[in-house]
Coordinates of C-alpha atoms and ligand atoms in Angstrom, one line a residue:
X99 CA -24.4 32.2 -13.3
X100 CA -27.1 32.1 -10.6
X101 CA -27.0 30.5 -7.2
X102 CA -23.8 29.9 -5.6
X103 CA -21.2 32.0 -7.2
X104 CA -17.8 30.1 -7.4
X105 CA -14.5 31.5 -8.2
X106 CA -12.6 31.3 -11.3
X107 CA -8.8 29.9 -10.2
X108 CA -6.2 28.6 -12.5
X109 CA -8.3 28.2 -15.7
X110 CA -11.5 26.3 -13.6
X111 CA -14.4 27.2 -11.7
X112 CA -14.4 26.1 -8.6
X113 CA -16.3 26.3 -5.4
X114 CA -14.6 28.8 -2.4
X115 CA -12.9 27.1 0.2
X116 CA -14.9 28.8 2.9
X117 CA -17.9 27.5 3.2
X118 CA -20.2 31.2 4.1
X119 CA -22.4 32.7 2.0
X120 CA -23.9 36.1 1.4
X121 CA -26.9 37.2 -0.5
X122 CA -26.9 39.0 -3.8
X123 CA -29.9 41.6 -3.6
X124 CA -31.5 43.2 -6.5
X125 CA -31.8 46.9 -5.4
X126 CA -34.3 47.8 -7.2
X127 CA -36.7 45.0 -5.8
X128 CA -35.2 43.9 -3.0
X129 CA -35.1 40.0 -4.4
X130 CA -32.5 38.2 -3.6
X131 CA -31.1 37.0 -7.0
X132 CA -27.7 35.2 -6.3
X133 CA -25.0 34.0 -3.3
X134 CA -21.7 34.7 -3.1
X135 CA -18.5 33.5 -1.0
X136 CA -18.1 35.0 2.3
X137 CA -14.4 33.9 1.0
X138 CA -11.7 32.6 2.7
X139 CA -8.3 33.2 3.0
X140 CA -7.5 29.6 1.5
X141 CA -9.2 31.0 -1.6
X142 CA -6.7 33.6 -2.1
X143 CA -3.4 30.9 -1.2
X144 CA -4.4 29.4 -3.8
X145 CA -5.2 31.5 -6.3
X146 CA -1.8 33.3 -5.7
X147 CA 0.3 29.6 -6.1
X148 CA -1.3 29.6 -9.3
X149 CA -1.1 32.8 -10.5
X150 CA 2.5 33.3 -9.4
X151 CA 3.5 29.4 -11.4
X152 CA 1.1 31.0 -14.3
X153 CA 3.6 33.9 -13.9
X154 CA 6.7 31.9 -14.4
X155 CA 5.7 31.8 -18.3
X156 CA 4.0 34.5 -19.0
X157 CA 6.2 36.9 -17.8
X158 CA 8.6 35.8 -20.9
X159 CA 5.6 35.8 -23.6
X160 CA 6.8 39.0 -26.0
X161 CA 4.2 42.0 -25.4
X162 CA 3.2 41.8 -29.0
X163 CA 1.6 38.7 -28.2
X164 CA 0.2 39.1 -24.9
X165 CA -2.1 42.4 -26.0
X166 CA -3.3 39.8 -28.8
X167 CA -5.4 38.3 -25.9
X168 CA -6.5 42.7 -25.1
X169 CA -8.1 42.9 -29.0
X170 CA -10.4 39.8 -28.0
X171 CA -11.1 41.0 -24.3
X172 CA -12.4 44.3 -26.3
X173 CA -14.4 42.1 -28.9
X174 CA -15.8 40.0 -26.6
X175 CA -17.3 43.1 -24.2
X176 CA -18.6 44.6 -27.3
X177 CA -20.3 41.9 -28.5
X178 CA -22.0 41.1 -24.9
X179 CA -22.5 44.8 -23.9
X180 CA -26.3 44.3 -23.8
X181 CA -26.2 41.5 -22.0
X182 CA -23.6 42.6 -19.3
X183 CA -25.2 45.6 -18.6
X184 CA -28.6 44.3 -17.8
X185 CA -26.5 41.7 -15.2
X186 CA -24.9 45.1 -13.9
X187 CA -28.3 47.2 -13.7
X188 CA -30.0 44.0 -11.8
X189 CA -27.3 43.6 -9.3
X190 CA -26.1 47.4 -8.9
X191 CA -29.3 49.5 -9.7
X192 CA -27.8 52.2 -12.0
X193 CA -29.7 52.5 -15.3
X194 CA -29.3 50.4 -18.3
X195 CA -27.7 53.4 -20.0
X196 CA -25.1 53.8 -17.2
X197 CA -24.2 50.1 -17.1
X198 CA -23.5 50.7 -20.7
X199 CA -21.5 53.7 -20.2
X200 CA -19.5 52.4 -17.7
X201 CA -18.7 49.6 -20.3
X202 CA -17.4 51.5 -22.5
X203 CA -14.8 53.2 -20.1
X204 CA -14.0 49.8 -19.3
X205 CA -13.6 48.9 -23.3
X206 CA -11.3 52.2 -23.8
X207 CA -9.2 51.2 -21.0
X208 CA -8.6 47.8 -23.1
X209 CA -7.3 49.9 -25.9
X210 CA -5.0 52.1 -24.5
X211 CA -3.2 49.3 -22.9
X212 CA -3.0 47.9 -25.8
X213 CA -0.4 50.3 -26.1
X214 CA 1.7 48.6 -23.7
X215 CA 4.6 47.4 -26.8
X216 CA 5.2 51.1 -26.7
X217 CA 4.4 52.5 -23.2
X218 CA 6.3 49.9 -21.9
X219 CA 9.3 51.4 -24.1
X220 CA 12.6 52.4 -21.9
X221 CA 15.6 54.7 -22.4
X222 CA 19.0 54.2 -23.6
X223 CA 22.2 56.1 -23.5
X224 CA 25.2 55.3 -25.8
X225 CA 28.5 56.4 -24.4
X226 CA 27.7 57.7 -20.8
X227 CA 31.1 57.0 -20.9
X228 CA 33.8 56.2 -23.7
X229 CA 32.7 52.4 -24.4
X230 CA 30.1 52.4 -21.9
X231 CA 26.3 52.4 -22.4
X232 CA 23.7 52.8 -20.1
X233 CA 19.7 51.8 -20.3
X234 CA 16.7 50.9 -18.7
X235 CA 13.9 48.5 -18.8
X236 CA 10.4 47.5 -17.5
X237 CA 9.7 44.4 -16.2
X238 CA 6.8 42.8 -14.8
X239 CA 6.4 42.5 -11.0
X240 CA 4.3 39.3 -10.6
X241 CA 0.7 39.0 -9.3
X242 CA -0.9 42.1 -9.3
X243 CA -5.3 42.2 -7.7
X244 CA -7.5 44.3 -7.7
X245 CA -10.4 45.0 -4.6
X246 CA -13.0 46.6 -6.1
X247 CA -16.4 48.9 -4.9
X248 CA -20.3 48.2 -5.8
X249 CA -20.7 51.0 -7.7
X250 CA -18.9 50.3 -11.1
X251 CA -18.9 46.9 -11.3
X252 CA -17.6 46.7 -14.6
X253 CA -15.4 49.6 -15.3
X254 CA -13.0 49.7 -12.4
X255 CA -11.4 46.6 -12.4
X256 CA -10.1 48.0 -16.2
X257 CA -8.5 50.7 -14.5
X258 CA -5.5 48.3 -13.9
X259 CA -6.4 44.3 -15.1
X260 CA -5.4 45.2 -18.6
X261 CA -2.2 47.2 -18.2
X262 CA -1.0 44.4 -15.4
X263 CA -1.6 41.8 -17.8
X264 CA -0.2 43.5 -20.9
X265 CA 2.7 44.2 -18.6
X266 CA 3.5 40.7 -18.3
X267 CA 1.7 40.4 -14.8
X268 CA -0.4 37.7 -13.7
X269 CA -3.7 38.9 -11.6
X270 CA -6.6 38.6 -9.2
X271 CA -9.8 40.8 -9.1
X272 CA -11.8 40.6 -6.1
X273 CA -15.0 42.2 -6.4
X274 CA -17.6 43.6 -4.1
X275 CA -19.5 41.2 -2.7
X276 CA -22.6 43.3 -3.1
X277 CA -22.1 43.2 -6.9
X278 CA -20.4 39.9 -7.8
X279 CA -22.3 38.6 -10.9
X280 CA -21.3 41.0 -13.9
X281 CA -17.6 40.4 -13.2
X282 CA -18.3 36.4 -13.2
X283 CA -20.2 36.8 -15.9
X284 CA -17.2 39.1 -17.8
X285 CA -14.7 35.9 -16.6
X286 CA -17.5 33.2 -18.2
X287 CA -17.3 35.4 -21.1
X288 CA -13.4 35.5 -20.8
X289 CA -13.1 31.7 -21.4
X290 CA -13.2 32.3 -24.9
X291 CA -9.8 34.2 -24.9
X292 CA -7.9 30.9 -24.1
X293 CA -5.6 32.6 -21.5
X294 CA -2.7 30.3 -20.4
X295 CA -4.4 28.7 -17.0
X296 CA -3.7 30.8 -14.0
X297 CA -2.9 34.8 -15.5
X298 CA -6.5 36.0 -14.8
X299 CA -8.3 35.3 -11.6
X300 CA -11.2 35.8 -10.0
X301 CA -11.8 35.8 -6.1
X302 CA -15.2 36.3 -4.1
X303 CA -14.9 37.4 -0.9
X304 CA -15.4 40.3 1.9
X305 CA -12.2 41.0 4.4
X306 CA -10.9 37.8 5.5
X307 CA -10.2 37.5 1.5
X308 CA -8.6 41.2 1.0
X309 CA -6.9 40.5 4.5
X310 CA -5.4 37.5 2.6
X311 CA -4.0 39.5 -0.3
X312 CA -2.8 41.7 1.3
X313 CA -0.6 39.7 3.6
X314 CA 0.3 37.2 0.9
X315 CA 3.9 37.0 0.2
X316 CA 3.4 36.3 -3.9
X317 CA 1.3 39.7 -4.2
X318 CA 3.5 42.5 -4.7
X319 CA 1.0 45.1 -6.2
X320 CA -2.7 46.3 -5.2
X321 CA -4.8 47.9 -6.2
X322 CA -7.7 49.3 -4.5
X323 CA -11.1 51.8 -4.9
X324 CA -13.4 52.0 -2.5
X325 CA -14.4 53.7 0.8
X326 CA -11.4 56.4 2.7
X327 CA -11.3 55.1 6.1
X328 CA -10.2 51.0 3.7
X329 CA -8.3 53.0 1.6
X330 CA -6.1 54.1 4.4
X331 CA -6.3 50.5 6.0
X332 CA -5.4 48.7 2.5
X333 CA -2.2 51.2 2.4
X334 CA -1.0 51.2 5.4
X335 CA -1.7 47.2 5.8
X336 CA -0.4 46.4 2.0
X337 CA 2.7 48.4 2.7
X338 CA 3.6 47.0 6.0
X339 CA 3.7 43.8 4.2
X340 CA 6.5 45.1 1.7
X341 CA 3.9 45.7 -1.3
X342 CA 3.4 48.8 -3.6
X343 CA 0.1 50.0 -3.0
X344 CA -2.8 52.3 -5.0
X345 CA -5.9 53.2 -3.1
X346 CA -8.4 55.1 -4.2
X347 CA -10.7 56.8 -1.7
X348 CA -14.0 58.6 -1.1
X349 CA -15.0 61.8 -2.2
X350 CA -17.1 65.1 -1.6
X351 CA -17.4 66.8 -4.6
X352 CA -17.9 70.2 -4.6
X353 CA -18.9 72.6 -8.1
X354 CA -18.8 76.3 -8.0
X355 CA -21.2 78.2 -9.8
X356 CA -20.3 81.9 -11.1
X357 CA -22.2 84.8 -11.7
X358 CA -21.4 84.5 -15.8
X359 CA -21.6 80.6 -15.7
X360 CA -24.7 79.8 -18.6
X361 CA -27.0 79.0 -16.0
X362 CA -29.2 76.4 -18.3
X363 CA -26.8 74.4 -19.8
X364 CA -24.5 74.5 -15.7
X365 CA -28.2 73.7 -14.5
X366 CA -28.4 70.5 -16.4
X367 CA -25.3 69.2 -16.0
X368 CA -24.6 69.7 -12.1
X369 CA -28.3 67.8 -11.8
X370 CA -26.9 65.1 -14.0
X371 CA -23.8 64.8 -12.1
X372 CA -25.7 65.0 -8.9
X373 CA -28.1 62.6 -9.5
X374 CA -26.9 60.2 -11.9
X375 CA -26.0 56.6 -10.7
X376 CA -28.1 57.9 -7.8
X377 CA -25.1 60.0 -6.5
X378 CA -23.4 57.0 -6.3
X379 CA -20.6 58.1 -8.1
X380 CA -17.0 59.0 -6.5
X381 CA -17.1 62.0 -8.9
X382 CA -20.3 62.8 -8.5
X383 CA -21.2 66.7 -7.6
X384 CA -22.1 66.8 -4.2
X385 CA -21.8 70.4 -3.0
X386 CA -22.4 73.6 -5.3
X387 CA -21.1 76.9 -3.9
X388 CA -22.8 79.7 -5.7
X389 CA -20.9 82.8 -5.7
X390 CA -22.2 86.6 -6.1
X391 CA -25.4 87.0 -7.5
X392 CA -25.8 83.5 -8.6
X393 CA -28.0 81.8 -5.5
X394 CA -31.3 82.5 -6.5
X395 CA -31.6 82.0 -9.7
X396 CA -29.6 78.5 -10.0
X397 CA -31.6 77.1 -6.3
X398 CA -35.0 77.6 -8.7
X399 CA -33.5 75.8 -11.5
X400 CA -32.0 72.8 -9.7
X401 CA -35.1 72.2 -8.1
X402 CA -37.0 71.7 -10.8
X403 CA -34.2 69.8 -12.5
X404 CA -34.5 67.6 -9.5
X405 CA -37.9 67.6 -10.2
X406 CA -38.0 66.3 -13.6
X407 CA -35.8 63.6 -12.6
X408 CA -37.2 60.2 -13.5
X409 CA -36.6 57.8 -10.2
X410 CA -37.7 54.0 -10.8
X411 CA -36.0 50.4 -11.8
X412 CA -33.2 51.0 -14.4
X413 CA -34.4 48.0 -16.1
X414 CA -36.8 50.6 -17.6
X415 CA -35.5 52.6 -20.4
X416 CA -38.1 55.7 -19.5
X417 CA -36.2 56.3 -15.8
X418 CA -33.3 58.8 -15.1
X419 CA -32.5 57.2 -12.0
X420 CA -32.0 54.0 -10.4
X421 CA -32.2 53.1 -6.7
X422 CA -29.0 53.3 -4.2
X423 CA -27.4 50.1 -3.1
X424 CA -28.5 48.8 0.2
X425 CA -31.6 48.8 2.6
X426 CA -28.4 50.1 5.3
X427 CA -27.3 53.0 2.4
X428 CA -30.7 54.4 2.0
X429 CA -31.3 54.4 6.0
X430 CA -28.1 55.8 6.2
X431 CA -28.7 58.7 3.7
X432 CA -32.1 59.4 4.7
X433 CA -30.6 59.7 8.4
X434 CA -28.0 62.4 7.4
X435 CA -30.8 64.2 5.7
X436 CA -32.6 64.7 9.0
X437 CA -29.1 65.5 10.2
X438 CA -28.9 68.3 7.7
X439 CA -32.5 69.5 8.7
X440 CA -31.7 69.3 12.3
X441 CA -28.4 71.4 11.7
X442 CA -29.9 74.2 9.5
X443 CA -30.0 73.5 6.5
X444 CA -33.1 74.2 4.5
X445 CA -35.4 71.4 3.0
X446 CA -35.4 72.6 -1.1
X447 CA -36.4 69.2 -2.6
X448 CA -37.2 66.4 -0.1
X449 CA -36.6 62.5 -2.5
X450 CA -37.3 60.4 0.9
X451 CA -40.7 58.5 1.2
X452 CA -40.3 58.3 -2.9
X453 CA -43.0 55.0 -4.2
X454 CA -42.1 53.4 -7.0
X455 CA -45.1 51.0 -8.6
X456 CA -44.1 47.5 -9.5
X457 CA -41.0 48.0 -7.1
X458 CA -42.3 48.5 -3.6
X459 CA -39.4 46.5 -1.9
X460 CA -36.8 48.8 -3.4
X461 CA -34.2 50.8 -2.0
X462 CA -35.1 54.3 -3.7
X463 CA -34.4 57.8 -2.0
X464 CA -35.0 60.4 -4.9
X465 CA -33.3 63.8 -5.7
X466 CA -32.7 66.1 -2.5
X467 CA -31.4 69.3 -2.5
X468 CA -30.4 71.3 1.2
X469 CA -29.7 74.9 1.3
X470 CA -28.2 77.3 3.6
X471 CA -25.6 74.5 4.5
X472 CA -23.1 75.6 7.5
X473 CA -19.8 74.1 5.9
X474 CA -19.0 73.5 9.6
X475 CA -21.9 70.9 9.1
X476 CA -21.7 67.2 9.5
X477 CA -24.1 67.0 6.1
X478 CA -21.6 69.0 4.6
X479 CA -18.2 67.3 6.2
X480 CA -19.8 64.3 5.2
X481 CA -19.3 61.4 2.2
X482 CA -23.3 61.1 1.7
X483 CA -22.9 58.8 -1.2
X484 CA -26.7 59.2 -2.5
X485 CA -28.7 61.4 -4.4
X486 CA -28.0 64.8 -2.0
X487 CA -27.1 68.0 -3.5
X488 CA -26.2 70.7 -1.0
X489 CA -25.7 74.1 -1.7
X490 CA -24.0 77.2 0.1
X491 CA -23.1 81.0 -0.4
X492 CA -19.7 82.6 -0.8
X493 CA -19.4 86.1 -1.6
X494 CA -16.0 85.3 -4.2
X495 CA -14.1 83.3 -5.7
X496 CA -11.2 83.2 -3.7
X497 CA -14.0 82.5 -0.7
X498 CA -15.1 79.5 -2.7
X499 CA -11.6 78.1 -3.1
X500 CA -10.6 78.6 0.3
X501 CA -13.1 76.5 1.4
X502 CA -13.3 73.5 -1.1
X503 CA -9.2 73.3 0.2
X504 CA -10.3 73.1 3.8
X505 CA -12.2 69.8 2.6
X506 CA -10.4 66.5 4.2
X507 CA -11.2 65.0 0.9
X508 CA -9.3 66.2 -3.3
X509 CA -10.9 63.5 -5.5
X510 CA -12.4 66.2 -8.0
X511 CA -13.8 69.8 -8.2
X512 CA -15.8 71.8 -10.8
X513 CA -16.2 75.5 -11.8
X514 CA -18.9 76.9 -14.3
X515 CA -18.2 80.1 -15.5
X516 CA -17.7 82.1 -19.1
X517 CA -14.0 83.6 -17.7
X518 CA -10.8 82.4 -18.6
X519 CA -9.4 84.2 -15.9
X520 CA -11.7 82.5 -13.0
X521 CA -11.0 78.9 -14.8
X522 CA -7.4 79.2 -14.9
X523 CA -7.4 80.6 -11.1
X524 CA -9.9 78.2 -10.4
X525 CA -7.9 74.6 -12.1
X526 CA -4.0 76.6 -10.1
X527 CA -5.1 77.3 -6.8
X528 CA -7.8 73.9 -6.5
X529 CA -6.8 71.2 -3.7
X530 CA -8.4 68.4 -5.9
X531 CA -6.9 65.4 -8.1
X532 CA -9.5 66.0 -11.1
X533 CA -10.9 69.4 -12.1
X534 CA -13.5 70.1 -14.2
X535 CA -14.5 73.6 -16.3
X536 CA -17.5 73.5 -17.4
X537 CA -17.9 69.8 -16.8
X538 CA -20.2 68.0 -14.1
X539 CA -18.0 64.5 -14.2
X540 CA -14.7 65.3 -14.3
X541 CA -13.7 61.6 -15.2
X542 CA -10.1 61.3 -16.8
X543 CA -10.2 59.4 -19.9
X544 CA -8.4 55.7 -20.5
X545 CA -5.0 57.6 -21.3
X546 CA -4.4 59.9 -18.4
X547 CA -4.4 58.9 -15.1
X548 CA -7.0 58.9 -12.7
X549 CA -5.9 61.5 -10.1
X550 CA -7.3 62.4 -6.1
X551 CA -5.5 64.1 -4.1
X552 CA -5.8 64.2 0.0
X553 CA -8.0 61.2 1.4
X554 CA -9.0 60.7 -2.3
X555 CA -6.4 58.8 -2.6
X556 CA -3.5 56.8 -0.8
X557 CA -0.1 56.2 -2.7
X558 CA 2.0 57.6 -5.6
X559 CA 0.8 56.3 -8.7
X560 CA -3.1 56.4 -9.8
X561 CA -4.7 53.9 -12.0
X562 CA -5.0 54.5 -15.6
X563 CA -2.7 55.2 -18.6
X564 CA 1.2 55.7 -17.9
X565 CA 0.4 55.2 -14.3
X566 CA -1.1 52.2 -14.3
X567 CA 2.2 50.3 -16.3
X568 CA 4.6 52.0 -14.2
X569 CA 2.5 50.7 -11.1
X570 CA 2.7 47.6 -12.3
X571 CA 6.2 47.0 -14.0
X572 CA 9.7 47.8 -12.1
X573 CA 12.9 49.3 -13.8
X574 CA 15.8 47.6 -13.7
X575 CA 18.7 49.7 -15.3
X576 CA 22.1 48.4 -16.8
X577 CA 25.3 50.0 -17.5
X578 CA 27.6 47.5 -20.2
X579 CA 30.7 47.9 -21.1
X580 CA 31.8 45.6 -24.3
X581 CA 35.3 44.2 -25.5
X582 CA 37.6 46.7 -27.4
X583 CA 36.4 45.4 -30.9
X584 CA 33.0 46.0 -30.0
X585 CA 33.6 50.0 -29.3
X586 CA 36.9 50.2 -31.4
X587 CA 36.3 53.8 -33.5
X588 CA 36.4 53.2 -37.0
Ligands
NAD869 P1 -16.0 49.9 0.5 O1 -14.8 50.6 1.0 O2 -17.1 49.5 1.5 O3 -15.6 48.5 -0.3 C1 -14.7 48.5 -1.3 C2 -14.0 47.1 -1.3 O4 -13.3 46.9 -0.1 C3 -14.9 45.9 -1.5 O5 -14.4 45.0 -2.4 C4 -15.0 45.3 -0.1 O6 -15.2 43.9 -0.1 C5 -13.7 45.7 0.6 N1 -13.8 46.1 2.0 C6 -14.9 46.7 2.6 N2 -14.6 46.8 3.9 C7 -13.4 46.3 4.2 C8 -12.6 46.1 5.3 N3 -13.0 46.6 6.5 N4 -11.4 45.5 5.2 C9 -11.0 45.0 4.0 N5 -11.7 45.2 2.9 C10 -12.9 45.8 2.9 O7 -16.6 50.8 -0.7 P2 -18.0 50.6 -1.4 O8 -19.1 51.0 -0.5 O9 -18.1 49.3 -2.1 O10 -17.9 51.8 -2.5 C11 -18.2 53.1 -2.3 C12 -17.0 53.9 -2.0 O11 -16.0 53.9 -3.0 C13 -17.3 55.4 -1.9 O12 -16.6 56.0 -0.8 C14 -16.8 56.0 -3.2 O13 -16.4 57.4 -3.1 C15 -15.6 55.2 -3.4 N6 -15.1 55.2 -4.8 C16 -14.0 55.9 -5.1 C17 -13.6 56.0 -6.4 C18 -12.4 56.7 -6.7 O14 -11.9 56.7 -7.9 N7 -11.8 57.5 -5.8 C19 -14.3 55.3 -7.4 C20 -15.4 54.6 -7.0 C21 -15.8 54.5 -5.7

């Protein structure tokens, strides 16, 4: 799995139909380590003839048997977890014990849908009328894919794969092309479950491919994570062409800080959350409003949290953080820095110009932390999607709040405080899709869904969970009325 990357179609690797190329760049050297299809939108015809003649069989295969094939997906990632995450850490950057966490998200997502037998369950009514019963039931909807962003290259797929597939779904993942080697990799490794040809695909390929599956007449269901401004395009595109849609979006998160918040324990997990994945997270904390007398005291802290931070190759076991994806993304965060600078903000811990030995042709920005941010701001208006903590001032609570709902984007929000009271008021009156109290990373586990709320997120139902199967199956309900000896009373 070097070189030329091919695409896994109908049980066989084969080469894409466009002939295109882009390079595979270790971020943490700058190397180039692999190629991957351009892609084409023949790649994707294709794939979706198979998938959908695939479908014809597997729709009918009892769920007890399809999640048989789940308990050997979750095997086989467990018994490969060092060996996928070093493929994820070389092509993505994060640190080896981030690729390994993100497996494991990936591994509990396996599980719950192995659930599906039950979550799949429907409703019945006897007698809605004398004689007369009435029920429901899910079925499957077809070909369900899956477009996927850089920065978990092996969790997010499992956001939806699994559940489609237990569903009685056939699929397509298309993943980044800036990080297209773990989920080959995962599909090599995949061989082993002996999947009828054709249920599980995999397509390389930048926006002539998710142009293609998005337009394709087979593909009823996608599902997307990535940027806002192709979030909204995926939607609106998807659902102009008659298909259910769920797009996840960008974020700004911001965490509020109280005056009664344990300030050590707040301290080291807003800097983890901050920093980790180098900020390259969707739910990453990106803005901390301090309120009362809480400034001072938490702007020393975070600074020398950001300090101590580790920055170098996550290869390494002794770093903390890894660097950011692209040459373009580290320009493009070092320019909104100066941006910041140049709109007031003050300089409390400056990560640009950061040397790393042994990786000089890296693409490292470390920890940076603005204060005095105006939230009228472009910094603070602003998806920075790097290692950039900025912090503001609001006299309350209610000031805090006020503001966090003005945000265009709801993906998550954070408050760190001792009161019930301020929590509760805090997770009610919150314009976000995922709150955390107390907590730096409000991720939702496997078995609830993952929520966002305003350009976090475009569509109905999230990924994850409940969600997830009734994303991917439709109800069809039926009322029967029998022959008199079948509802004579005895
Ligand atoms: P991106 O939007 O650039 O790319 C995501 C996917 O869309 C990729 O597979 C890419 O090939 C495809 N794509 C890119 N541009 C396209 C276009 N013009 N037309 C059609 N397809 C296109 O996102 P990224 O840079 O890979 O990932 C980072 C973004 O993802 C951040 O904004 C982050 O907040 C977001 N994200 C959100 C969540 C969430 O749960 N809400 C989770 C992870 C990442």
């Amino acid at each position: 799995m070097t070189g030329k990357l091919r695409n896994y179609i109908n049980g066989q690797w084969i080469n894409s139909r466009g002939h295109a190329f882009l390079d595979v760049i270790n971020p943490a050297t700058g190397d180039k380590i692999a190629e991957v299809p351009a892609g084409s939108g023949e790649d994707i015809k294709y794939a979706a003839e198979k998938a959908h003649e695939a479908w014809l069989t597997w729709q009918n295969i009892p769920a007890t048997q399809r999640i048989q094939y789940l308990f050997n997906m979750k095997r086989i990632l467990e018994e490969n977890e060092s060996e996928i995450a070093a493929i994820c850490t070389r092509e993505c950057g994060k640190t080896l014990a981030e690729s390994k966490g993100e497996m494991l998200r990936a591994i509990e997502n396996i599980e719950v849908a192995c659930g599906i037998p039950k979550l799949m369950q429907s409703g019945f009514s006897e007698d809605i009328a004398t004689g007369i019963d009435e029920f429901y039931i899910r079925q499957p909807l077809g070909i369900g894919a899956c477009i996927t962003p850089f920065n978990f290259p092996i969790m997010i797929p499992f956001w939806f794969m699994p559940y489609a597939i237990a569903c009685g779904n056939t699929y397509i993942v298309k993943p980044s092309e800036k990080v297209p080697m773990t989920m080959t990799r995962i599909f090599e490794l995949f061989e082993e479950l002996d999947l009828p040809p054709g249920v599980l695909n995999l397509v390389h390929g930048g926006k002539e491919t998710v142009d293609a599956l998005l337009e394709h007449p087979l593909i009823p269901a996608i599902s997307f994570v990535g940027s806002s401004p192709v979030a909204k395009y995926i939607y609106q595109t998807g659902a102009s062409h008659g298909k259910r849609i769920q797009a996840q979006g960008g974020a700004k998160n911001p965490v509020v800080v109280m005056p009664d918040a344990d300030m050590e324990s707040a301290v080291k997990i807003i800097s983890d959350s901050a920093f980790g994945c180098a900020g390259q997270r969707c739910l990453a904390a990106s803005v901390v409003i301090t309120v009362g007398q809480t400034g001072e005291e938490f702007v020393k802290e975070i600074t020398r949290a950001a300090g101590a931070k580790r920055v170098g190759n996550g290869m390494s076991d002794d770093v903390d953080m890894g660097p950011v994806i692209t040459k373009e993304s580290k320009e493009r965060i070092e320019t909104l820095i100066q941006k910041g600078l140049d709109e007031g903000a003050t300089l409390l811990f400056d990560g640009r110009g950061i040397n790393v030995a042994g990786c000089e042709g890296g693409y490292f920005t470390g920890p940076t932390i603005l204060g005095n941010v105006n939230p009228a701001s472009e910094i603070y208006n602003t998806e920075i999607f790097g290692p950039v903590l900025c912090i503001l001032h609001t006299p309350t609570l209610e000031d805090a709040v006020s503001l966090i709902n003005q945000s265009r984007y709801g993906n998550a929000a954070c408050i760190f405080t001792r009161s019930g009271a301020a929590a509760r008021k805090f997770r009610h009156d919150t314009k976000a899709g995922n709150i955390g109290i107390n907590i730096g990373i409000a991720a939702p586990m496997a078995f609830f869904p993952f929520s966002g709320w305003k350009e976090s997120f475009y569509g109905d139902l999230h990924g994850q969970s409940l969600h997830a199967v009734e994303f991917y199956t439709q109800t069809k309900v039926i009322i029967e009325r029998w022959h008199d000896e079948w509802t004579r009373k005895f």
